[in-house]
Short mmCIF file of C-alpha atoms and ligand atoms in Angstrom, two decimals:
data_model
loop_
_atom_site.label_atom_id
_atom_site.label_comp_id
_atom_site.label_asym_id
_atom_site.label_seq_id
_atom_site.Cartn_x
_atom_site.Cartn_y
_atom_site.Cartn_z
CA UNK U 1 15.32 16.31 14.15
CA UNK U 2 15.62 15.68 10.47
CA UNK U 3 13.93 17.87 8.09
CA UNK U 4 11.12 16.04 5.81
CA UNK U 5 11.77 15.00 2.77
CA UNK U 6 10.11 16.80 -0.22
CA UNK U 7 9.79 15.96 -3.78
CA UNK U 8 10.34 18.70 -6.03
CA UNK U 9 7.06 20.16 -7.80
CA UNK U 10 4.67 17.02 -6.03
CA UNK U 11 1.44 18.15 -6.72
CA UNK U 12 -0.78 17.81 -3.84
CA UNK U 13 -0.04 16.02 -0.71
CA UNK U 14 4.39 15.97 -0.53
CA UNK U 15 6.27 14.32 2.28
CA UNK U 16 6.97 10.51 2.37
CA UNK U 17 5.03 7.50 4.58
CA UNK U 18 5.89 4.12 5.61
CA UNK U 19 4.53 1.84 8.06
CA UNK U 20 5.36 1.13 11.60
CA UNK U 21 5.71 -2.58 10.68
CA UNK U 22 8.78 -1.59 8.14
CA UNK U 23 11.24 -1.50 11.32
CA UNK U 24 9.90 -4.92 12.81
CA UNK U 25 11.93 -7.01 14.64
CA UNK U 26 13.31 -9.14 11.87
CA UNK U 27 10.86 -12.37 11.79
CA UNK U 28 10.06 -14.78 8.57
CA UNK U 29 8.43 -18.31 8.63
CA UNK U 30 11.42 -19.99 9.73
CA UNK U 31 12.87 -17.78 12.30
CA UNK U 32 11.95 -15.77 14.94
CA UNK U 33 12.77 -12.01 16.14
CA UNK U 34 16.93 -11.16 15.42
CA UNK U 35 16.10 -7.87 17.19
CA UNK U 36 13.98 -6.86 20.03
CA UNK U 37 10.81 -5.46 18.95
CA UNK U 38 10.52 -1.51 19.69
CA UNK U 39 7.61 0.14 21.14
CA UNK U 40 5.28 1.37 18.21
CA UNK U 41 5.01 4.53 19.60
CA UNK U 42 9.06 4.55 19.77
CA UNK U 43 8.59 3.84 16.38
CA UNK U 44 7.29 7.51 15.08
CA UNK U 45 10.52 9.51 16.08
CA UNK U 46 12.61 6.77 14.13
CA UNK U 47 9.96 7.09 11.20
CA UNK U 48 10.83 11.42 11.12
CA UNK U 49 14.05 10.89 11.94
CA UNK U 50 14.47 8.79 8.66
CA UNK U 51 13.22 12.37 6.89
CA UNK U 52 9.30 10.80 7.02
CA UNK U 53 5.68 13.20 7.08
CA UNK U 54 3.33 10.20 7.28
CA UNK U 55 3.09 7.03 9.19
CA UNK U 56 0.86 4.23 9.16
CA UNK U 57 -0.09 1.70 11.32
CA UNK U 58 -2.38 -1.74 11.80
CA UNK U 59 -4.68 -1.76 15.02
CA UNK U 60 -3.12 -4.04 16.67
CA UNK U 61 -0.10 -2.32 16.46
CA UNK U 62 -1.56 1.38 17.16
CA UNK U 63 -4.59 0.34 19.36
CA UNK U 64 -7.74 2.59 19.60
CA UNK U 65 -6.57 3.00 23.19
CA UNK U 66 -2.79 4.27 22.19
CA UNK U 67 -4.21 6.55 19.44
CA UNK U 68 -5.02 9.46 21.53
CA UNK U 69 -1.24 9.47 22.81
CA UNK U 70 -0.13 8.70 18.90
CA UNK U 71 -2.02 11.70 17.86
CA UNK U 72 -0.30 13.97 20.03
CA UNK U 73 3.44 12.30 19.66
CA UNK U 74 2.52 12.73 16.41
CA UNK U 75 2.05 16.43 16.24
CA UNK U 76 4.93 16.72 18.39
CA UNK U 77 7.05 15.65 16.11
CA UNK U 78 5.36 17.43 12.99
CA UNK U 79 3.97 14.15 11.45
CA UNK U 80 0.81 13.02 10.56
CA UNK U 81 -0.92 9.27 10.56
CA UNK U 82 -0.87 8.50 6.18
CA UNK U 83 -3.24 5.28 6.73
CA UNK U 84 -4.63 3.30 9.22
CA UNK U 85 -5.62 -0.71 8.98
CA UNK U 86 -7.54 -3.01 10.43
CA UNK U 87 -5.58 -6.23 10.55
CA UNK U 88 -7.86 -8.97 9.53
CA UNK U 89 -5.04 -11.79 9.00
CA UNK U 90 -3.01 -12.42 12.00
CA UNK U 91 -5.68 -13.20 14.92
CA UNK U 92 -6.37 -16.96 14.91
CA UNK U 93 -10.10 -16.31 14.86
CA UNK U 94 -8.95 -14.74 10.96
CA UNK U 95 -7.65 -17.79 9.88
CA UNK U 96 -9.98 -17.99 7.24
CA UNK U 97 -10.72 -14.30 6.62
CA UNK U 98 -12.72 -11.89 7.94
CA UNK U 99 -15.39 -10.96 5.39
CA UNK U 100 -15.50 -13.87 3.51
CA UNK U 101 -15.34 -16.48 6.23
CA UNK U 102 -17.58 -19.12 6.43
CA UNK U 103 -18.66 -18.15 9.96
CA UNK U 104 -21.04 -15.85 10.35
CA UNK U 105 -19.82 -15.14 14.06
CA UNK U 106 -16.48 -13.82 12.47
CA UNK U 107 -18.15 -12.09 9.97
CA UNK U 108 -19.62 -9.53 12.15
CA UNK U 109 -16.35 -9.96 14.40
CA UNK U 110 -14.51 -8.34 11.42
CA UNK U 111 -17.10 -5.93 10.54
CA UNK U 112 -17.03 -4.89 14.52
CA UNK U 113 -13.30 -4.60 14.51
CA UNK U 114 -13.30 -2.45 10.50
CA UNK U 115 -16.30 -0.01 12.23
CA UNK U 116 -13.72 0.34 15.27
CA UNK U 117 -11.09 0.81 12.97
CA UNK U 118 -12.78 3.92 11.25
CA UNK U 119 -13.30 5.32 14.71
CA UNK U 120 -9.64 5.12 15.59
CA UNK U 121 -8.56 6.72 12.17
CA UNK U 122 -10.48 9.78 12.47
CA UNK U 123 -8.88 10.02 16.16
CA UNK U 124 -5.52 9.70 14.44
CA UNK U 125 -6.38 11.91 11.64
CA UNK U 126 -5.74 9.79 9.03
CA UNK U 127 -8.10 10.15 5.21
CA UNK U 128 -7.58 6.82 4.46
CA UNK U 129 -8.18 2.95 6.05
CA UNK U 130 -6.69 0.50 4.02
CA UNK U 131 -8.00 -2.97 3.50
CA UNK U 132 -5.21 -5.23 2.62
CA UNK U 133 -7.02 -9.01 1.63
CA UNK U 134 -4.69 -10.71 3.77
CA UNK U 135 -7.07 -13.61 4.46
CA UNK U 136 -9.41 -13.39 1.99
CA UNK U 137 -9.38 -15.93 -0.24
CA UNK U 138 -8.32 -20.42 -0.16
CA UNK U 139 -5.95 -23.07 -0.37
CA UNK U 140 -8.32 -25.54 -1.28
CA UNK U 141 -10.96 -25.59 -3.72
CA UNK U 142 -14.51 -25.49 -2.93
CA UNK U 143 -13.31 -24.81 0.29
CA UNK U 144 -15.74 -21.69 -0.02
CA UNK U 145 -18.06 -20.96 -2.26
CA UNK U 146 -16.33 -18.07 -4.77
CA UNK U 147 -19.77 -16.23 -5.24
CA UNK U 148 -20.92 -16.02 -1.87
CA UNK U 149 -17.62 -14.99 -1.04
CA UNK U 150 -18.21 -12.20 -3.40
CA UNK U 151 -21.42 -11.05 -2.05
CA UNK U 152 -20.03 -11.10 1.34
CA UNK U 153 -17.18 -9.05 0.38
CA UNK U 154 -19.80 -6.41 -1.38
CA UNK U 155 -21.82 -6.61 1.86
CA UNK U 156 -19.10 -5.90 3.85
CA UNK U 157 -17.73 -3.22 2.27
CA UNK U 158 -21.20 -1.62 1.78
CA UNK U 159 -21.13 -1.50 5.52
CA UNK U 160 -18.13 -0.31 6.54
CA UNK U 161 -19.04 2.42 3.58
CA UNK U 162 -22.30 3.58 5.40
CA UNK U 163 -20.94 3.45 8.76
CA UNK U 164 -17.92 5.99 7.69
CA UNK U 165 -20.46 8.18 5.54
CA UNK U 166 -23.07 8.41 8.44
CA UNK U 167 -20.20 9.31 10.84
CA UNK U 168 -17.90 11.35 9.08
CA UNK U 169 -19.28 12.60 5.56
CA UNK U 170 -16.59 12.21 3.34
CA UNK U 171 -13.50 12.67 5.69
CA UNK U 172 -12.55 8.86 5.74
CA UNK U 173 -12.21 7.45 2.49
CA UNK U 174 -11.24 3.27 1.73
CA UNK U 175 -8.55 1.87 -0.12
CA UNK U 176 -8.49 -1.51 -1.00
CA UNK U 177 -4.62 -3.39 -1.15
CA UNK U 178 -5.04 -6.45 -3.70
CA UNK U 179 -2.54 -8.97 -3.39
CA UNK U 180 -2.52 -12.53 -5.22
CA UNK U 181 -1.18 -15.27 -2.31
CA UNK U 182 0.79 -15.12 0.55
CA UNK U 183 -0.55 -15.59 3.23
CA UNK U 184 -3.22 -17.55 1.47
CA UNK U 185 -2.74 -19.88 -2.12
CA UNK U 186 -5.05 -17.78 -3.47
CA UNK U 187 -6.51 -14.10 -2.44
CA UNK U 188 -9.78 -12.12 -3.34
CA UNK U 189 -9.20 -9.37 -5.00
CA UNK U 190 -5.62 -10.45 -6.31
CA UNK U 191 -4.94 -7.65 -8.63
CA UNK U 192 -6.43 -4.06 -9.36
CA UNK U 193 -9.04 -4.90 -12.07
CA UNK U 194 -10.69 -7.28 -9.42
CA UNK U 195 -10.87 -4.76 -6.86
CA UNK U 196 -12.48 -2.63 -9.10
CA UNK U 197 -14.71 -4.75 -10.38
CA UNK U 198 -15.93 -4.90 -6.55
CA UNK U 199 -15.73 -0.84 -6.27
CA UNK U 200 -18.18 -0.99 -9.06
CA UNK U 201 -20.75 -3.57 -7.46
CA UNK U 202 -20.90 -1.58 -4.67
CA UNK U 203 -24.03 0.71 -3.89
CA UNK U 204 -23.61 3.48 -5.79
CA UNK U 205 -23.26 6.02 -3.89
CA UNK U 206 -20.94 4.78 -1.91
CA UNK U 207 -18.74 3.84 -4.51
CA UNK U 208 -16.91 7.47 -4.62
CA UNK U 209 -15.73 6.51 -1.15
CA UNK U 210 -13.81 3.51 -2.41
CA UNK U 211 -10.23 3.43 -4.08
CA UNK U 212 -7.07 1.13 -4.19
CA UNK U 213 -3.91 1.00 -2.58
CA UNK U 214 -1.70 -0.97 -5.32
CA UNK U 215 1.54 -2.24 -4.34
CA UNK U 216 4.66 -2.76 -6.59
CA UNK U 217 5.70 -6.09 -5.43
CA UNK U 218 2.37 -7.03 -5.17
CA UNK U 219 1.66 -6.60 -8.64
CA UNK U 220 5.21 -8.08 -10.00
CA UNK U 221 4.54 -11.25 -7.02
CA UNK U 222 0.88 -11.77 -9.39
CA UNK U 223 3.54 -11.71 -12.97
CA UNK U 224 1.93 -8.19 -13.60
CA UNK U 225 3.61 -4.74 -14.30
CA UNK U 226 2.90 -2.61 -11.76
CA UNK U 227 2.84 0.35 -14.15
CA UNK U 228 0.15 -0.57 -15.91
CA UNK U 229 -2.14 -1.38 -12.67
CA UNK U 230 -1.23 2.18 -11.29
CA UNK U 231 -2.19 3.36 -14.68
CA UNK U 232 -5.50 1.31 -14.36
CA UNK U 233 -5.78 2.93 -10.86
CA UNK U 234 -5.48 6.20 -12.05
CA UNK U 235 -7.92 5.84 -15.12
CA UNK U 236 -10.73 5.09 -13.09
CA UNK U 237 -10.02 8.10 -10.59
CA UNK U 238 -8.89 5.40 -7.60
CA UNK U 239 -5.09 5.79 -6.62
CA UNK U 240 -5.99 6.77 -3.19
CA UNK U 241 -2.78 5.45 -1.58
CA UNK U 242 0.21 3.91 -2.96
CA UNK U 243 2.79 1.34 -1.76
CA UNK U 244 5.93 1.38 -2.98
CA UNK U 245 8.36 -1.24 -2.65
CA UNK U 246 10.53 -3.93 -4.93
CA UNK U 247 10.33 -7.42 -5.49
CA UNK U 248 13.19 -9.95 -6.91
CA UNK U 249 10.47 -11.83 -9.29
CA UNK U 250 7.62 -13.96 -8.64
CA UNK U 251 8.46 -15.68 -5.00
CA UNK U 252 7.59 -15.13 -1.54
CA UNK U 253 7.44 -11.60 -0.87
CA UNK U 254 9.80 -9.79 0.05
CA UNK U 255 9.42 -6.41 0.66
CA UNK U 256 12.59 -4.94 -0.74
CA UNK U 257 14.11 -1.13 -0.87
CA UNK U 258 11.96 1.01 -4.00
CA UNK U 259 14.16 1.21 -6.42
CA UNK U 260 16.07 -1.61 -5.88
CA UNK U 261 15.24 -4.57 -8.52
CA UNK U 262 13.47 -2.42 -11.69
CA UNK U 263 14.86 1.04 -12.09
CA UNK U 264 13.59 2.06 -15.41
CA UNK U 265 10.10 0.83 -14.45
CA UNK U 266 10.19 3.10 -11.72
CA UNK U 267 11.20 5.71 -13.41
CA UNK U 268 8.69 5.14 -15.72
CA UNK U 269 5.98 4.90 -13.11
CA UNK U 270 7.13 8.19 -11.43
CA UNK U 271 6.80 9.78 -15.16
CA UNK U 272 3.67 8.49 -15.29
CA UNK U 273 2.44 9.81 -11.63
CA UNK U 274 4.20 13.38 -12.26
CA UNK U 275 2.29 13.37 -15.74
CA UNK U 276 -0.88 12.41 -13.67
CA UNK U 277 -0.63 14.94 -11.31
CA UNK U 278 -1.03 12.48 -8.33
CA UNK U 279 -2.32 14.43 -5.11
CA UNK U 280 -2.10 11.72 -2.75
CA UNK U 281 0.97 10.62 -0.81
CA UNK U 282 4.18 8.44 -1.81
CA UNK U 283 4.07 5.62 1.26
CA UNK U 284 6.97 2.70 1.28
CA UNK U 285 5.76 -0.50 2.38
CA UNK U 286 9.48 -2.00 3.01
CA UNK U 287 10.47 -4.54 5.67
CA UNK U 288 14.11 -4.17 7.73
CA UNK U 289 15.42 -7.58 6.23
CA UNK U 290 16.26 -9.39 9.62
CA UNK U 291 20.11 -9.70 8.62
CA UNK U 292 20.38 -6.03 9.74
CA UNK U 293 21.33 -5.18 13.03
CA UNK U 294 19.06 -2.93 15.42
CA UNK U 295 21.52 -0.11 14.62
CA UNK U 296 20.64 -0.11 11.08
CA UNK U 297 17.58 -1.26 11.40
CA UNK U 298 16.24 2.46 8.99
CA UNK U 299 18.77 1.48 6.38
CA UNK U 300 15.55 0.51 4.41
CA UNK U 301 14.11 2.96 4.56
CA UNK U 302 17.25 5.47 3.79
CA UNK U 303 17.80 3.40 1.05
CA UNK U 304 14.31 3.60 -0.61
CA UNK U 305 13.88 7.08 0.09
CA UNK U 306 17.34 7.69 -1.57
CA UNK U 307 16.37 5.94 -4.59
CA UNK U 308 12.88 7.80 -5.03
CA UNK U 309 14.34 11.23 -4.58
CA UNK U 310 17.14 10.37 -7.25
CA UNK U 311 14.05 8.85 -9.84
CA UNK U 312 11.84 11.56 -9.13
CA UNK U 313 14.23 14.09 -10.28
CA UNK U 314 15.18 12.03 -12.89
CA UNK U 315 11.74 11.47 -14.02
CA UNK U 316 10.96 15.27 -14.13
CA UNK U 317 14.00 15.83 -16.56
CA UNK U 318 12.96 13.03 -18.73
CA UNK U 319 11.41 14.76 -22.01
CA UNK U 320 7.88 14.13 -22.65
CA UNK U 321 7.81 15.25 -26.07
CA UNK U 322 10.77 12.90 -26.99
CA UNK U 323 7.97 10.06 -25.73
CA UNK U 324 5.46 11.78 -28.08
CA UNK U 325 7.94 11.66 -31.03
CA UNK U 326 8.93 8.42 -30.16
CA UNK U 327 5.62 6.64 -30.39
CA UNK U 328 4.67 8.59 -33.01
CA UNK U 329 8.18 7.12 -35.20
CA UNK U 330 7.37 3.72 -33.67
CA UNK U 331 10.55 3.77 -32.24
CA UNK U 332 9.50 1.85 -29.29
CA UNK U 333 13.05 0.38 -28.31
CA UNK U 334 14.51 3.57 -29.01
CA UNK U 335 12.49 4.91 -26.49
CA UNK U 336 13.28 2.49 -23.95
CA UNK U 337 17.19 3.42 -24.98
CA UNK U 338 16.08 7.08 -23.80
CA UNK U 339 14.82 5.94 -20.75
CA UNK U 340 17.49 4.26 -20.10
CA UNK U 341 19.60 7.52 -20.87
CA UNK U 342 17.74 9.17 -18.40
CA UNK U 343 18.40 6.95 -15.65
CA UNK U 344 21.80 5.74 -16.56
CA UNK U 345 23.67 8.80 -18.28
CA UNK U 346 25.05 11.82 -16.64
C1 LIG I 401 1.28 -7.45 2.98
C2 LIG I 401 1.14 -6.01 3.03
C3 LIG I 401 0.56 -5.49 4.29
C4 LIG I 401 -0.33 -4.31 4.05
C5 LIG I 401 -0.81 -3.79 5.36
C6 LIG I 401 -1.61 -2.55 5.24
C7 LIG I 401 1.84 -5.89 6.26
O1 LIG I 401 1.84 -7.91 1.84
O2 LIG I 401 1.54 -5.32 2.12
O3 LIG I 401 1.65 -5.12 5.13
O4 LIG I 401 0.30 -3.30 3.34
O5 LIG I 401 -1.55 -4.77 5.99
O6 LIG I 401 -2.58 -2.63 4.30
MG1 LIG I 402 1.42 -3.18 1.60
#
């Protein structure tokens, strides 16, 4: 069994995550499955053989039935479960989201299946249930009404809040995953300052259970740097997850190796985490591009966790007070030369 991979001086939580869904069987839009789907469960000792501590998983992938037998595969093999999901966007009863549908029945469908989906993380251990917005959101306009929409997101939220705090204190905390389209035209909560705009119209004492889970590609998909929305995240004391990933400009997404398509900004963005002291954990959200063959099908993740490890060390050499001096000289592309120095030079 591989070793996990740690990053040197992480503060806090070390050890790398990515989702069961990164070694998928290969489908897009057009085109079905290249490669036979593997078991989910199969999926873990592939996960910690890439080098991986954390995994994560939807519920329909990792059901609240298979979670007891996850938990224990999972201990087995020295990991532990990073984040769990409810997945509110591929059921046909989702079309049209979950919380912000127009139907009340799948309202309290969705709210049924997020309480459920609390239940099952504290089974698998996990301190974290992401809500990705999938769903959420329109293609045409006034197909809902953008306010009530709101409020139902805030009273959805505010229940899945109570339910966790009632059940299990402070153990289970939320992140919310913004993302502007794809699968819809256009998402609720499509970036970070929306999301925490909602955090902050949420009762208030269950707002310190709420954070985000911002996502490189996501951000750069939106026309946004990701650096700064991480820094947002970070300002307002909610980077509770992170998903890291690359994205070949504003298209369909794609999921693509960290590192791959903006190396100084993520070297950048690892200075700036390192400088934060950032407790949490370091999670890809990749997907095996379905060109690869079953044999290979890790390469993604190799390849991301590759280019971290190289960046993070990088980004620990790179001189902070150079920065300070820098600014302070308004020398600003002379301090993206420097950055570039330390990424490019020997
Ligand atoms: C879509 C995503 C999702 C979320 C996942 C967990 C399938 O663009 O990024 O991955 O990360 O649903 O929140
Ligand atoms: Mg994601």
């Amino acid at each position: 069994m591989a070793s996990p991979i740690l990053l040197n001086n992480k503060v806090g939580m070390n050890g790398l995550g990515a989702g069961v869904w990164n070694i998928g069987p290969g489908a897009d839009p057009f085109g079905g499955f290249t490669r036979e789907p593997i078991p989910m469960l199969d999926r873990l000792p592939m996960l910690a053989e890439c080098g991986l501590t954390y995994y994560e998983a939807h519920d329909v992938e990792i059901t609240a039935e298979m979670a007891p037998a996850a938990a224990r595969l999972a201990k087995k093999l020295g990991m532990k479960c990073g984040m769990y999901t409810p997945s509110f966007f591929a059921a046909p009863i989702f079309k049209d989201g979950a919380m912000t549908s127009n139907d009340p029945a799948v309202r309290q469908l969705g709210l049924e299946n997020a309480l459920k989906a609390v239940d099952t993380t504290a089974v698998l251990g996990a301190k974290t249930m992401v809500f990705w917005n999938g769903r959420e959101g329109f293609d045409f306009v006034l197909a809902k009404n953008g306010r009530d929409s709101f409020k139902r997101l805030v009273e959805g939220f505010n229940q899945v809040g109570a339910y966790a705090k009632k059940n299990y204190g402070t153990k289970i905390k939320f992140a919310i995953e913004p993302k502007p389209n794809e699968p819809r035209a256009n998402m609720y909560l499509a970036n970070v300052g929306e999301a925490l705009y909602l955090i902050s119209r949420l009762e208030k004492e269950l707002q310190p259970l709420f954070g985000l889970n911002p996502e490189t590609a996501h951000s750069r998909i939106a026309g946004l740097d990701y650096l700064w929305e991480i820094e947002m995240c970070l300002e307002a004391g909610k980077l509770f997850h992170i998903h890291l990933n690359a994205q070949d400009g504003q298209r369909y997404d794609q999921d693509l190796p960290f590192g791959y398509t903006e190396p100084l900004k993520d070297l950048a963005l690892l200075v700036v985490l390192q400088d934060a002291k950032f407790a949490g954990p370091i999670h890809f959200d990749v997907k095996a591009p379905r060109v690869d063959d079953p044999k290979n099908i890790c390469d993604v993740l190799h390849v991301s966790i590759q280019n971290l490890v190289w960046l993070w060390d990088r980004a620990l050499a790179v001189d902070r007070k150079k920065i300070e001096q820098f600014r302070k000289d308004n020398r600003l592309t002379a301090l993206s030369g420097y950055l570039a120095k330390c990424l490019y030079g020997c």
